Amino acid sequence: MTTANTTGPALLTDGFRAEATIDLAALRGNLASLRERTGGPALMAVVKADAYGHGAVQCAREAVAAGVTWLGTATPEEALALRAAGIGPDQARVLCWLWTPGGPWEQALRAELDVSVSGQWAMDELLAAVRATGISARVHLKADTGLGRNGCQPHDWPELVARARRAETEGLLKVVGIWSHFAAADEPGHPSVQAQLDSFAAALAQAEGGGLRPEVRHIANSPATLLLPQSHYDLVRTGLAMYGVSPVPEVGSPADFGLRPVMALTTRLALVKSVPGGHGVSYGHHYTTPGETTLGLVPVGYADGIPRHASSAGPVLVGGKWRTVAGRVAMDQFVVDLGGDTPEAGEEVLLFGNGERGEPTAEDWALAAGTIAYEIVTRIGSRVPRRYLGASWGQRP
Ligand SMILES: *Cc1c(COP(=O)(O)O)cnc(C)c1O
């Protein structure tokens, strides 16, 4: 079986249908590059959503091995999974911010997680858990400085601050962080950015006026980390940039920011066949062969995270040439028109990677699907095995 790609040595493990390779050396390089770029502030490696599809435990371990002391997740379950994998409180603080009523507060306290509180119901549940366990909490109070999503509104902020301070003086918790999140840091010059910085400064002043002395004040995500040094404060929370994908493709490519894509998605042709002109292709026949040609069957589909919105648009590299999805992306497969070329079944198909073999990038797929590169990498499904390259920590996954 031919597995060699004309543009480089085989990426895909023999016999595999598809594989996402995760280049942990690139992840380390990105972390080093982000730290060099930001200088002072601590860096939080955001590993929510299975590290944007890259593997939360593996990426978190790699970040910790590279000296990162803060990890961030959305849900408490994601944070608990990191602790269960052996990433202890001596190695990294883990902040989780997306709580829902009835959440695992007591487990979070026992696991020494940092928790975010955005409102009174969360403070009620947290304090009940503190009393039940006898464990003092480490809390980050979240202000809504304009995103209009999670976080405490300015008119409720003084009361939340006052209650937190009372609990602090009673030894029930320590407010270690005051934080917020941007709405449009990826749109340089968007008026909301300065408004949020001003609102955050006001929230911080009120918190300090109320007696709180947070260790870390933080608001910057990846775009703000790259573009807005005035937002860095004590800590930056980087997700996408750490994975080597540009959060602001219209401003710069990953290379422009000193970043290298970490994930590459590779599959292999399942079938190559000749068809006459006028042949409909895939569900709904949204593509018809313009003349006699060859079709290649690519055995990944929307169940693997290939966006259906990339139908007739997504780019792939086959035999050194870019080809486009012909017709609909189906659940498990799609088709490309090979224009008369006759690679053998088994030929590698590169969907996206770091571009060094001439393959598309996650940004190219985002453009083709009318979405953002965050969604492209994060949605690569669990049916696609991950293979880790270049791990620095002892135990290989
Ligand atoms: C996802 C997330 C981040 C990381 O965002 P990136 O743009 O990927 O760096 C930071 N903070 C919060 C609250 C998030 O939800």
CSV table of C-alpha atoms and ligand atoms in Angstrom, one decimal:
chain,number,residue,atom,x,y,z
A,1,MET,CA,0.0,0.0,0.0
A,2,THR,CA,1.3,3.4,-0.9
A,3,THR,CA,1.3,5.8,2.1
A,4,ALA,CA,4.0,8.1,1.0
A,5,ASN,CA,3.0,11.7,0.3
A,6,THR,CA,5.0,13.4,-2.5
A,7,THR,CA,5.6,16.3,-0.2
A,8,GLY,CA,7.2,14.5,2.7
A,9,PRO,CA,7.5,11.3,4.8
A,10,ALA,CA,4.3,9.6,5.8
A,11,LEU,CA,2.6,11.3,8.8
A,12,LEU,CA,-0.1,8.8,9.3
A,13,THR,CA,0.4,5.6,11.3
A,14,ASP,CA,0.2,2.5,9.0
A,15,GLY,CA,-3.2,1.1,8.7
A,16,PHE,CA,-5.0,4.0,10.4
A,17,ARG,CA,-8.0,5.7,8.8
A,18,ALA,CA,-7.2,9.1,10.2
A,19,GLU,CA,-5.0,10.6,12.8
A,20,ALA,CA,-4.4,13.9,14.5
A,21,THR,CA,-0.8,14.4,15.4
A,22,ILE,CA,-0.1,16.7,18.3
A,23,ASP,CA,3.3,18.3,18.2
A,24,LEU,CA,4.2,18.9,21.8
A,25,ALA,CA,7.5,20.5,20.9
A,26,ALA,CA,5.6,23.1,19.0
A,27,LEU,CA,3.4,23.6,22.1
A,28,ARG,CA,6.5,24.2,24.2
A,29,GLY,CA,7.9,26.6,21.6
A,30,ASN,CA,4.6,28.5,21.5
A,31,LEU,CA,4.6,28.8,25.3
A,32,ALA,CA,8.2,30.1,25.2
A,33,SER,CA,7.3,32.5,22.5
A,34,LEU,CA,4.3,33.8,24.4
A,35,ARG,CA,6.3,34.3,27.5
A,36,GLU,CA,9.0,36.1,25.7
A,37,ARG,CA,6.4,38.3,24.1
A,38,THR,CA,4.6,39.2,27.3
A,39,GLY,CA,7.5,39.4,29.7
A,40,GLY,CA,6.2,40.0,33.1
A,41,PRO,CA,2.8,38.4,33.6
A,42,ALA,CA,2.2,34.8,34.6
A,43,LEU,CA,0.7,32.6,31.9
A,44,MET,CA,-2.4,30.4,32.3
A,45,ALA,CA,-2.5,27.5,29.8
A,46,VAL,CA,-6.2,27.2,29.0
A,47,VAL,CA,-6.9,23.5,28.4
A,48,LYS,CA,-10.7,23.5,28.4
A,49,ALA,CA,-12.6,21.4,25.8
A,50,ASP,CA,-9.9,18.7,25.8
A,51,ALA,CA,-7.3,21.4,25.2
A,52,TYR,CA,-9.2,22.6,22.1
A,53,GLY,CA,-9.2,19.0,20.8
A,54,HIS,CA,-5.5,18.5,21.4
A,55,GLY,CA,-5.8,16.4,24.6
A,56,ALA,CA,-6.1,18.2,28.0
A,57,VAL,CA,-4.0,16.0,30.1
A,58,GLN,CA,-1.1,15.7,27.6
A,59,CYS,CA,-1.1,19.4,26.9
A,60,ALA,CA,-1.4,20.3,30.6
A,61,ARG,CA,1.4,18.0,31.5
A,62,GLU,CA,3.6,19.5,28.8
A,63,ALA,CA,2.8,23.1,29.9
A,64,VAL,CA,3.6,22.2,33.5
A,65,ALA,CA,6.9,20.6,32.4
A,66,ALA,CA,7.6,23.8,30.6
A,67,GLY,CA,7.2,25.8,33.8
A,68,VAL,CA,3.6,26.9,33.5
A,69,THR,CA,2.0,27.2,37.0
A,70,TRP,CA,-1.6,28.1,36.0
A,71,LEU,CA,-4.1,25.9,34.1
A,72,GLY,CA,-7.6,27.0,33.2
A,73,THR,CA,-10.7,25.0,32.3
A,74,ALA,CA,-14.3,26.0,31.7
A,75,THR,CA,-16.0,23.3,33.8
A,76,PRO,CA,-15.1,22.0,37.3
A,77,GLU,CA,-15.2,18.4,35.8
A,78,GLU,CA,-12.5,19.3,33.4
A,79,ALA,CA,-10.4,20.7,36.3
A,80,LEU,CA,-11.0,17.7,38.5
A,81,ALA,CA,-9.9,15.4,35.6
A,82,LEU,CA,-6.5,17.2,35.6
A,83,ARG,CA,-6.1,16.6,39.3
A,84,ALA,CA,-7.1,12.9,38.8
A,85,ALA,CA,-4.4,12.6,36.2
A,86,GLY,CA,-1.9,13.5,38.8
A,87,ILE,CA,-1.3,17.2,38.2
A,88,GLY,CA,-1.2,18.3,41.8
A,89,PRO,CA,-1.6,21.6,43.5
A,90,ASP,CA,2.2,21.8,44.0
A,91,GLN,CA,2.5,21.8,40.2
A,92,ALA,CA,-0.2,24.1,39.1
A,93,ARG,CA,-3.1,26.2,40.2
A,94,VAL,CA,-6.2,25.1,38.2
A,95,LEU,CA,-9.0,27.7,37.8
A,96,CYS,CA,-12.4,26.6,36.6
A,97,TRP,CA,-15.0,29.2,35.7
A,98,LEU,CA,-18.2,27.7,34.4
A,99,TRP,CA,-20.3,26.7,37.4
A,100,THR,CA,-23.9,25.7,37.4
A,101,PRO,CA,-26.1,25.3,40.5
A,102,GLY,CA,-25.4,22.0,42.3
A,103,GLY,CA,-21.9,21.8,40.9
A,104,PRO,CA,-19.1,19.8,42.6
A,105,TRP,CA,-18.0,22.5,45.0
A,106,GLU,CA,-16.8,20.1,47.7
A,107,GLN,CA,-14.8,18.0,45.3
A,108,ALA,CA,-13.3,21.2,44.0
A,109,LEU,CA,-12.2,22.3,47.5
A,110,ARG,CA,-10.7,18.9,48.2
A,111,ALA,CA,-8.8,18.9,44.9
A,112,GLU,CA,-7.5,22.4,45.8
A,113,LEU,CA,-9.0,24.0,42.7
A,114,ASP,CA,-9.4,27.7,42.2
A,115,VAL,CA,-13.0,28.6,41.6
A,116,SER,CA,-14.7,31.5,39.9
A,117,VAL,CA,-17.7,33.2,41.5
A,118,SER,CA,-19.9,35.5,39.4
A,119,GLY,CA,-22.9,35.9,41.6
A,120,GLN,CA,-24.6,35.3,44.9
A,121,TRP,CA,-26.0,31.8,44.2
A,122,ALA,CA,-22.4,30.6,43.6
A,123,MET,CA,-21.2,32.3,46.7
A,124,ASP,CA,-24.0,30.6,48.7
A,125,GLU,CA,-23.1,27.2,47.3
A,126,LEU,CA,-19.4,27.7,47.8
A,127,LEU,CA,-19.7,28.9,51.4
A,128,ALA,CA,-21.9,25.9,52.2
A,129,ALA,CA,-19.2,23.6,50.7
A,130,VAL,CA,-16.5,25.4,52.7
A,131,ARG,CA,-18.5,24.8,56.0
A,132,ALA,CA,-19.2,21.2,55.0
A,133,THR,CA,-15.5,20.4,54.3
A,134,GLY,CA,-13.7,22.8,56.6
A,135,ILE,CA,-11.5,23.7,53.6
A,136,SER,CA,-11.0,27.4,52.9
A,137,ALA,CA,-11.6,28.3,49.2
A,138,ARG,CA,-9.4,30.1,46.7
A,139,VAL,CA,-11.8,32.4,44.8
A,140,HIS,CA,-11.6,34.5,41.6
A,141,LEU,CA,-14.4,37.0,41.5
A,142,LYS,CA,-15.5,37.6,38.0
A,143,ALA,CA,-16.8,41.0,36.8
A,144,ASP,CA,-18.9,41.5,33.7
A,145,THR,CA,-17.0,44.4,32.2
A,146,GLY,CA,-19.1,44.4,29.1
A,147,LEU,CA,-19.1,40.9,27.5
A,148,GLY,CA,-22.7,40.4,28.7
A,149,ARG,CA,-22.1,36.7,29.3
A,150,ASN,CA,-20.8,35.3,32.6
A,151,GLY,CA,-19.6,37.7,35.4
A,152,CYS,CA,-21.1,40.1,37.9
A,153,GLN,CA,-22.8,43.3,36.6
A,154,PRO,CA,-21.4,46.6,38.0
A,155,HIS,CA,-24.5,47.3,40.0
A,156,ASP,CA,-24.2,44.0,41.9
A,157,TRP,CA,-20.4,44.1,42.2
A,158,PRO,CA,-20.1,46.1,45.5
A,159,GLU,CA,-22.3,43.7,47.3
A,160,LEU,CA,-20.4,40.6,46.0
A,161,VAL,CA,-17.1,42.3,47.0
A,162,ALA,CA,-18.4,43.1,50.5
A,163,ARG,CA,-19.7,39.6,51.0
A,164,ALA,CA,-16.4,38.0,49.8
A,165,ARG,CA,-14.5,40.3,52.1
A,166,ARG,CA,-16.6,39.3,55.1
A,167,ALA,CA,-16.1,35.6,54.3
A,168,GLU,CA,-12.4,36.3,54.0
A,169,THR,CA,-12.2,37.9,57.4
A,170,GLU,CA,-14.0,34.8,58.8
A,171,GLY,CA,-11.3,32.6,57.2
A,172,LEU,CA,-13.8,30.9,54.8
A,173,LEU,CA,-12.1,31.9,51.7
A,174,LYS,CA,-9.3,34.0,50.1
A,175,VAL,CA,-10.0,36.2,47.0
A,176,VAL,CA,-6.9,35.3,45.0
A,177,GLY,CA,-8.2,36.7,41.7
A,178,ILE,CA,-10.3,39.4,40.2
A,179,TRP,CA,-11.0,38.8,36.6
A,180,SER,CA,-13.0,39.4,33.5
A,181,HIS,CA,-13.2,38.5,29.8
A,182,PHE,CA,-13.2,40.5,26.5
A,183,ALA,CA,-16.0,40.6,24.0
A,184,ALA,CA,-13.9,41.7,21.0
A,185,ALA,CA,-10.2,41.6,21.7
A,186,ASP,CA,-9.9,40.0,18.3
A,187,GLU,CA,-11.1,43.1,16.6
A,188,PRO,CA,-8.4,45.7,17.1
A,189,GLY,CA,-9.8,49.2,17.7
A,190,HIS,CA,-13.3,47.9,18.6
A,191,PRO,CA,-14.7,50.5,21.0
A,192,SER,CA,-15.7,47.8,23.5
A,193,VAL,CA,-12.1,47.0,24.2
A,194,GLN,CA,-11.2,50.3,25.9
A,195,ALA,CA,-14.6,50.4,27.6
A,196,GLN,CA,-13.9,47.0,29.1
A,197,LEU,CA,-10.4,48.0,30.2
A,198,ASP,CA,-12.0,51.1,32.0
A,199,SER,CA,-14.7,49.0,33.5
A,200,PHE,CA,-12.2,46.4,34.7
A,201,ALA,CA,-10.0,49.2,36.3
A,202,ALA,CA,-13.1,50.4,38.1
A,203,ALA,CA,-14.1,46.9,39.3
A,204,LEU,CA,-10.5,46.5,40.6
A,205,ALA,CA,-10.6,49.8,42.4
A,206,GLN,CA,-13.9,48.9,44.1
A,207,ALA,CA,-12.5,45.5,45.1
A,208,GLU,CA,-9.4,47.1,46.6
A,209,GLY,CA,-11.5,49.8,48.2
A,210,GLY,CA,-13.5,47.0,49.8
A,211,GLY,CA,-10.4,45.5,51.3
A,212,LEU,CA,-9.6,42.7,48.8
A,213,ARG,CA,-6.0,42.1,47.8
A,214,PRO,CA,-6.0,39.7,44.9
A,215,GLU,CA,-2.8,38.0,43.9
A,216,VAL,CA,-3.8,38.0,40.2
A,217,ARG,CA,-5.8,40.4,38.2
A,218,HIS,CA,-6.6,39.0,34.7
A,219,ILE,CA,-8.6,39.8,31.6
A,220,ALA,CA,-6.4,38.9,28.6
A,221,ASN,CA,-7.3,36.0,26.3
A,222,SER,CA,-5.1,35.0,23.3
A,223,PRO,CA,-5.9,38.0,21.0
A,224,ALA,CA,-5.4,40.4,24.0
A,225,THR,CA,-2.2,38.6,24.9
A,226,LEU,CA,-0.9,39.2,21.3
A,227,LEU,CA,-2.2,42.6,20.6
A,228,LEU,CA,-3.0,44.5,23.9
A,229,PRO,CA,-0.1,44.7,26.4
A,230,GLN,CA,-2.1,47.1,28.5
A,231,SER,CA,-4.5,44.3,29.3
A,232,HIS,CA,-1.9,41.8,30.6
A,233,TYR,CA,-2.0,42.8,34.3
A,234,ASP,CA,-0.7,39.9,36.4
A,235,LEU,CA,-1.7,36.9,34.3
A,236,VAL,CA,-2.7,36.2,30.7
A,237,ARG,CA,-5.1,33.3,29.8
A,238,THR,CA,-4.0,31.8,26.5
A,239,GLY,CA,-5.8,29.1,24.8
A,240,LEU,CA,-5.7,29.2,21.0
A,241,ALA,CA,-2.4,30.9,20.6
A,242,MET,CA,-0.7,28.2,22.7
A,243,TYR,CA,-2.0,25.7,20.1
A,244,GLY,CA,-0.2,27.7,17.4
A,245,VAL,CA,-3.4,29.0,15.7
A,246,SER,CA,-3.9,32.7,15.1
A,247,PRO,CA,-6.8,34.2,16.9
A,248,VAL,CA,-6.6,37.2,14.6
A,249,PRO,CA,-5.9,35.8,11.1
A,250,GLU,CA,-6.7,39.1,9.5
A,251,VAL,CA,-3.9,40.7,11.6
A,252,GLY,CA,-1.3,38.0,11.4
A,253,SER,CA,-0.5,34.4,10.7
A,254,PRO,CA,0.8,32.1,13.4
A,255,ALA,CA,4.3,32.6,12.1
A,256,ASP,CA,3.9,36.4,12.4
A,257,PHE,CA,3.3,35.9,16.1
A,258,GLY,CA,6.1,33.4,16.5
A,259,LEU,CA,3.7,30.5,16.8
A,260,ARG,CA,3.6,27.0,15.2
A,261,PRO,CA,0.4,25.0,14.7
A,262,VAL,CA,0.4,22.0,17.0
A,263,MET,CA,-2.3,19.8,15.4
A,264,ALA,CA,-2.1,18.2,12.0
A,265,LEU,CA,-5.1,16.2,10.7
A,266,THR,CA,-4.2,13.4,8.2
A,267,THR,CA,-6.2,10.7,6.6
A,268,ARG,CA,-5.8,8.5,3.5
A,269,LEU,CA,-7.8,7.9,0.4
A,270,ALA,CA,-10.2,5.0,0.8
A,271,LEU,CA,-11.0,4.6,-2.9
A,272,VAL,CA,-10.0,6.2,-6.2
A,273,LYS,CA,-12.1,5.7,-9.2
A,274,SER,CA,-12.8,7.0,-12.7
A,275,VAL,CA,-16.2,8.5,-13.4
A,276,PRO,CA,-17.8,10.0,-16.5
A,277,GLY,CA,-18.7,13.6,-16.9
A,278,GLY,CA,-22.0,14.7,-15.5
A,279,HIS,CA,-21.8,12.4,-12.5
A,280,GLY,CA,-23.4,13.6,-9.4
A,281,VAL,CA,-21.3,13.4,-6.2
A,282,SER,CA,-22.4,12.9,-2.6
A,283,TYR,CA,-25.7,13.6,-1.0
A,284,GLY,CA,-28.0,16.0,-2.9
A,285,HIS,CA,-25.7,16.0,-5.9
A,286,HIS,CA,-24.4,19.5,-5.1
A,287,TYR,CA,-21.4,18.7,-7.2
A,288,THR,CA,-21.4,17.3,-10.7
A,289,THR,CA,-18.3,16.2,-12.5
A,290,PRO,CA,-17.5,18.7,-15.3
A,291,GLY,CA,-16.1,16.0,-17.5
A,292,GLU,CA,-14.5,12.5,-17.2
A,293,THR,CA,-12.4,12.6,-14.1
A,294,THR,CA,-11.2,10.7,-11.0
A,295,LEU,CA,-12.7,10.9,-7.6
A,296,GLY,CA,-11.0,10.2,-4.3
A,297,LEU,CA,-13.0,9.1,-1.3
A,298,VAL,CA,-11.8,10.8,1.9
A,299,PRO,CA,-12.9,8.7,4.9
A,300,VAL,CA,-13.7,11.5,7.5
A,301,GLY,CA,-16.8,13.4,7.9
A,302,TYR,CA,-18.8,15.6,10.3
A,303,ALA,CA,-18.8,12.9,12.9
A,304,ASP,CA,-15.0,13.4,13.0
A,305,GLY,CA,-15.5,17.2,13.2
A,306,ILE,CA,-15.2,18.1,9.5
A,307,PRO,CA,-17.6,20.9,9.2
A,308,ARG,CA,-20.6,20.2,6.9
A,309,HIS,CA,-20.5,23.9,6.1
A,310,ALA,CA,-17.2,23.2,4.3
A,311,SER,CA,-19.2,21.3,1.7
A,312,SER,CA,-17.8,22.2,-1.8
A,313,ALA,CA,-15.2,24.4,-0.1
A,314,GLY,CA,-12.8,22.7,2.3
A,315,PRO,CA,-9.3,22.3,1.0
A,316,VAL,CA,-7.0,19.2,1.3
A,317,LEU,CA,-3.6,18.3,0.0
A,318,VAL,CA,-3.4,15.0,-2.0
A,319,GLY,CA,-0.3,14.1,-3.9
A,320,GLY,CA,1.2,17.5,-3.6
A,321,LYS,CA,-1.9,19.3,-4.9
A,322,TRP,CA,-4.7,21.2,-3.2
A,323,ARG,CA,-8.1,19.7,-3.9
A,324,THR,CA,-11.5,20.9,-2.8
A,325,VAL,CA,-14.3,19.0,-1.1
A,326,ALA,CA,-16.7,18.0,-4.0
A,327,GLY,CA,-20.3,18.3,-2.8
A,328,ARG,CA,-21.6,17.6,0.6
A,329,VAL,CA,-19.5,16.5,3.6
A,330,ALA,CA,-21.3,13.4,5.0
A,331,MET,CA,-21.2,12.0,8.5
A,332,ASP,CA,-18.2,9.7,7.8
A,333,GLN,CA,-16.8,10.7,4.4
A,334,PHE,CA,-16.4,13.2,1.7
A,335,VAL,CA,-15.2,13.2,-1.9
A,336,VAL,CA,-12.6,15.2,-3.8
A,337,ASP,CA,-12.3,15.5,-7.5
A,338,LEU,CA,-8.7,14.5,-8.4
A,339,GLY,CA,-9.0,15.9,-11.9
A,340,GLY,CA,-7.8,12.7,-13.6
A,341,ASP,CA,-4.9,12.0,-11.3
A,342,THR,CA,-4.8,8.4,-10.2
A,343,PRO,CA,-3.1,8.1,-6.8
A,344,GLU,CA,-3.6,4.7,-5.2
A,345,ALA,CA,-6.0,4.1,-2.4
A,346,GLY,CA,-4.0,4.6,0.8
A,347,GLU,CA,-2.4,7.9,-0.4
A,348,GLU,CA,-2.2,10.4,2.4
A,349,VAL,CA,-4.6,13.2,2.5
A,350,LEU,CA,-3.5,16.2,4.6
A,351,LEU,CA,-6.5,18.2,5.8
A,352,PHE,CA,-4.6,20.8,7.8
A,353,GLY,CA,-1.3,21.2,9.7
A,354,ASN,CA,1.4,23.7,10.1
A,355,GLY,CA,1.6,24.3,6.3
A,356,GLU,CA,5.2,23.2,6.0
A,357,ARG,CA,4.3,20.5,3.5
A,358,GLY,CA,2.1,22.9,1.5
A,359,GLU,CA,-1.0,21.7,3.2
A,360,PRO,CA,-3.9,23.9,4.3
A,361,THR,CA,-4.1,25.3,7.8
A,362,ALA,CA,-6.9,25.3,10.4
A,363,GLU,CA,-7.4,29.0,9.4
A,364,ASP,CA,-8.0,27.9,5.7
A,365,TRP,CA,-10.7,25.5,6.9
A,366,ALA,CA,-12.3,28.1,9.0
A,367,LEU,CA,-12.5,30.4,6.0
A,368,ALA,CA,-13.9,27.7,3.9
A,369,ALA,CA,-16.5,26.8,6.5
A,370,GLY,CA,-17.4,30.4,7.5
A,371,THR,CA,-16.2,29.9,11.1
A,372,ILE,CA,-13.2,30.5,13.3
A,373,ALA,CA,-10.2,28.3,13.6
A,374,TYR,CA,-11.1,27.7,17.3
A,375,GLU,CA,-14.0,25.6,16.1
A,376,ILE,CA,-12.0,23.7,13.5
A,377,VAL,CA,-9.5,22.2,15.9
A,378,THR,CA,-11.8,21.9,18.9
A,379,ARG,CA,-14.4,19.9,17.1
A,380,ILE,CA,-12.1,17.1,15.8
A,381,GLY,CA,-14.0,14.2,17.2
A,382,SER,CA,-13.0,11.4,19.5
A,383,ARG,CA,-13.2,8.9,16.7
A,384,VAL,CA,-9.9,10.4,15.4
A,385,PRO,CA,-6.9,9.0,17.4
A,386,ARG,CA,-4.4,11.5,18.6
A,387,ARG,CA,-0.7,10.7,18.3
A,388,TYR,CA,1.7,12.8,20.5
A,389,LEU,CA,5.1,13.8,19.1
A,390,GLY,CA,7.9,15.3,21.1
A,391,ALA,CA,6.6,14.9,24.6
A,392,SER,CA,9.2,16.2,27.1
A,393,TRP,CA,7.7,14.6,30.2
A,394,GLY,CA,8.7,11.0,31.2
A,395,GLN,CA,5.6,8.9,30.5
A,396,ARG,CA,4.5,8.7,26.9
A,397,PRO,CA,0.8,8.9,26.3
B,1,LIG,C1,-11.6,30.1,26.4
B,1,LIG,C2,-11.3,31.2,27.3
B,1,LIG,C3,-10.0,31.8,27.3
B,1,LIG,C4,-9.0,31.5,26.3
B,1,LIG,O1,-9.3,32.1,25.1
B,1,LIG,P1,-8.3,32.1,23.8
B,1,LIG,O2,-8.8,33.2,22.9
B,1,LIG,O3,-8.4,30.8,23.2
B,1,LIG,O4,-7.0,32.4,24.4
B,1,LIG,C5,-9.7,32.7,28.3
B,1,LIG,N1,-10.7,33.0,29.2
B,1,LIG,C6,-11.9,32.5,29.2
B,1,LIG,C7,-12.9,33.0,30.2
B,1,LIG,C8,-12.3,31.6,28.3
B,1,LIG,O5,-13.5,31.1,28.3
